[in-house]
Amino acid sequence: MVAKISMGTSLYGALAYNGLKVNEGEGRLLERDFKRFMPEQVRTRNKVIHISLNPHPDDRLTDTELEQLAREYLDRLGYGEQPYLVFKHEDISRHHLHIVSVNVDENG
């Protein structure tokens, strides 16, 4: 498994990138957990985390297995309680995940 983690300032940018893949039929939203809201007072500069998880090309995981993988990955990074979206990209032969979350808690 190869992971690429990007920190950024634009939640819109991370969501727009993944939404474009969905709109073009090259991706699907597998899981959503944005029940909590980002606080109004945010002290964190790079409040968005965008993770790309790329299973080995020989691994053929079901959507359920990919969802479990994303949740476990977030838990191990310490982001298990944060709101997040999990996208599956199918734009290349090796299907992979993109996870978008935030670096802030309810107190900013």
XYZ file of C-alpha atoms in Angstrom:
108
model
C 0.000 0.000 0.000
C 1.284 3.424 -0.911
C -0.124 6.496 0.811
C 0.283 10.129 -0.157
C -0.811 12.674 2.443
C -1.261 16.326 1.494
C -2.047 19.153 3.902
C -3.835 22.175 2.531
C -5.962 25.178 3.256
C -8.888 24.579 0.890
C -11.551 22.045 1.765
C -13.333 23.118 -1.411
C -10.281 22.278 -3.544
C -9.947 18.762 -2.126
C -13.665 18.077 -2.494
C -13.835 19.610 -5.993
C -10.986 17.388 -7.214
C -12.744 14.253 -6.000
C -16.167 15.473 -7.105
C -14.821 15.947 -10.625
C -13.779 12.275 -10.723
C -17.303 11.301 -9.625
C -18.920 13.578 -12.219
C -16.722 12.125 -14.976
C -17.675 8.555 -13.991
C -14.120 7.821 -12.861
C -14.844 7.694 -9.147
C -17.498 7.053 -6.522
C -18.161 8.315 -3.008
C -17.825 5.253 -0.775
C -18.247 6.742 2.658
C -19.151 10.036 4.273
C -18.762 11.212 7.842
C -19.083 14.969 8.086
C -21.555 14.900 10.978
C -19.515 17.389 12.920
C -18.859 20.864 11.598
C -15.627 22.780 11.421
C -15.609 25.467 14.110
C -15.868 29.141 13.229
C -12.622 29.996 15.033
C -9.898 27.940 13.384
C -6.306 28.535 14.495
C -4.835 25.836 12.261
C -3.329 27.132 9.018
C -3.535 23.912 6.975
C -6.889 22.625 8.152
C -7.496 20.113 5.346
C -5.899 16.687 4.956
C -6.121 14.852 1.617
C -4.863 11.256 1.610
C -4.424 9.041 -1.428
C -4.266 5.312 -0.571
C -3.013 3.083 -3.356
C -3.275 -0.678 -2.757
C -0.806 -2.950 -4.497
C -1.863 -3.567 -8.131
C -2.361 -7.273 -7.365
C -4.833 -6.503 -4.548
C -8.431 -6.614 -5.741
C -10.396 -5.219 -2.797
C -14.170 -4.911 -2.602
C -15.757 -1.548 -1.807
C -16.487 -2.809 1.725
C -12.842 -3.787 2.217
C -11.726 -0.399 0.895
C -14.082 1.373 3.321
C -12.674 -0.671 6.229
C -9.154 0.116 5.074
C -9.901 3.844 5.024
C -11.483 3.803 8.507
C -8.588 1.809 9.980
C -6.049 4.105 8.339
C -7.782 7.200 9.757
C -7.988 5.597 13.212
C -4.288 4.757 13.227
C -3.376 8.299 12.170
C -5.504 9.674 15.005
C -8.208 11.048 12.704
C -10.864 8.443 13.532
C -13.121 10.961 15.258
C -12.774 13.619 12.563
C -15.350 14.176 9.800
C -14.278 12.668 6.493
C -15.230 11.604 2.976
C -13.840 8.514 1.213
C -13.743 8.466 -2.587
C -12.846 5.508 -4.781
C -11.108 6.530 -8.000
C -11.428 4.288 -11.032
C -9.639 6.526 -13.526
C -6.686 4.143 -13.876
C -6.492 0.345 -13.865
C -5.410 0.327 -10.204
C -8.421 1.510 -8.217
C -7.424 3.659 -5.268
C -8.898 5.800 -2.489
C -8.861 9.488 -1.692
C -9.774 10.526 1.845
C -10.590 14.149 2.677
C -10.736 15.243 6.320
C -9.895 18.195 8.549
C -7.020 18.891 10.972
C -9.146 20.749 13.508
C -11.386 19.658 16.331
C -14.569 21.301 17.592
C -12.484 23.938 19.424
C -10.506 24.974 16.356
